[in-house]
């Protein structure tokens, strides 16, 4: 089991205009750590992973897996993928259709001429670990999506590499199966303790799987930390928006008080110590919808029109309009008979808000910031 050290990694793509996909990125991953690279399409996370795998050649920088120097531009070191101590799990599974599950799993051992692994039963051991030992004689076409993904995971782990690289491995699964395989992967990592670099754009996956998150933006790391740290203390508005604080309130202080657009804010300043203007970020379940116009301690609110109400099981999803602005609320105890066209009070607790200036930098405006971690998060 080895760690990973990335130093000054830069990857450019020629085009019109040229693109810097990875921009002077440095990162250290501890042995046994599960690191998640999180970000939208085009932020550089997949290119970083491909550079680690040797599928892309960086223009600058260095990559080491434990004691193995896999890439060093200055020293002209660039090991091919099969010489790097890595396993890889792809989004598309990439199983050989003409091979049985056993042969698919064993393929990395044969490609690396790992006779000891073939003789010592490594295939059966890892198949048992990922619960696909009963599938070894089948072909990929005879497997469900979840079974195929478990086989792909076994193939990535069978050669006992220093690092496992995951390229959005759950994105092709349906919602129920995605959650099941995600939990199985988390359990497997807890049991085997392998070092992992996992690429995703799904913040719920990142929070559930990662020991540490690295949120990427235009080829750089915007913030890194444990899931709790990033969830509770997003360092920029960009990070806040990407980890689930989708509601954006741009508030201005006027002689008559604070306003959201042309709508007055009820209950005082949005956060303690704020002045002039402030941008708040809030999650959908931070907003409560009421018809009684009552605010509790620490709360502020504003009036809004209900655009849409949809049933969500134990909650209702409410789309709200405040002038030209749209907000989404997930309400556990909605007013009886809530319907489109209703005029309501939208309330939120100040301590749930993350506040930023116009440039997206966090505002240090008192003990209420940044947002607190919900109990049980």
PDB file of C-alpha atoms in Angstrom, residues 2 4 18 25 48 57 63 71 85 113 122 126 128 151 153 220 231 254 258 267 282 307 321 352 362:
ATOM      1  CA  UNK A   2       1.508   3.295  -1.139  1.00  0.00           C
ATOM      2  CA  UNK A   4       0.704   9.338  -4.117  1.00  0.00           C
ATOM      3  CA  UNK A  18      -5.257  26.471 -26.264  1.00  0.00           C
ATOM      4  CA  UNK A  25      -1.496  21.052  -9.382  1.00  0.00           C
ATOM      5  CA  UNK A  48      -5.558  14.605 -13.718  1.00  0.00           C
ATOM      6  CA  UNK A  57       1.437  12.851 -20.752  1.00  0.00           C
ATOM      7  CA  UNK A  63       4.060  11.917 -10.118  1.00  0.00           C
ATOM      8  CA  UNK A  71       6.507  10.629 -14.231  1.00  0.00           C
ATOM      9  CA  UNK A  85       1.550   0.143  -9.986  1.00  0.00           C
ATOM     10  CA  UNK A 113       3.165 -11.851 -16.100  1.00  0.00           C
ATOM     11  CA  UNK A 122      -5.650 -14.071  -6.170  1.00  0.00           C
ATOM     12  CA  UNK A 126     -10.714 -10.823  -4.831  1.00  0.00           C
ATOM     13  CA  UNK A 128     -14.915 -13.379  -2.892  1.00  0.00           C
ATOM     14  CA  UNK A 151     -16.230  -7.473 -11.747  1.00  0.00           C
ATOM     15  CA  UNK A 153     -13.654  -3.433  -9.413  1.00  0.00           C
ATOM     16  CA  UNK A 220      -6.665  23.922  -9.862  1.00  0.00           C
ATOM     17  CA  UNK A 231     -19.637  20.582   3.815  1.00  0.00           C
ATOM     18  CA  UNK A 254     -30.802  50.023   1.763  1.00  0.00           C
ATOM     19  CA  UNK A 258     -32.073  44.664   3.635  1.00  0.00           C
ATOM     20  CA  UNK A 267     -36.047  39.970  10.719  1.00  0.00           C
ATOM     21  CA  UNK A 282     -28.363  27.919   1.329  1.00  0.00           C
ATOM     22  CA  UNK A 307     -44.570  28.323  -8.520  1.00  0.00           C
ATOM     23  CA  UNK A 321     -40.350  32.951  -7.181  1.00  0.00           C
ATOM     24  CA  UNK A 352     -27.359  27.703   8.183  1.00  0.00           C
ATOM     25  CA  UNK A 362     -16.086  34.057   2.290  1.00  0.00           C
TER      26      UNK A 362
END
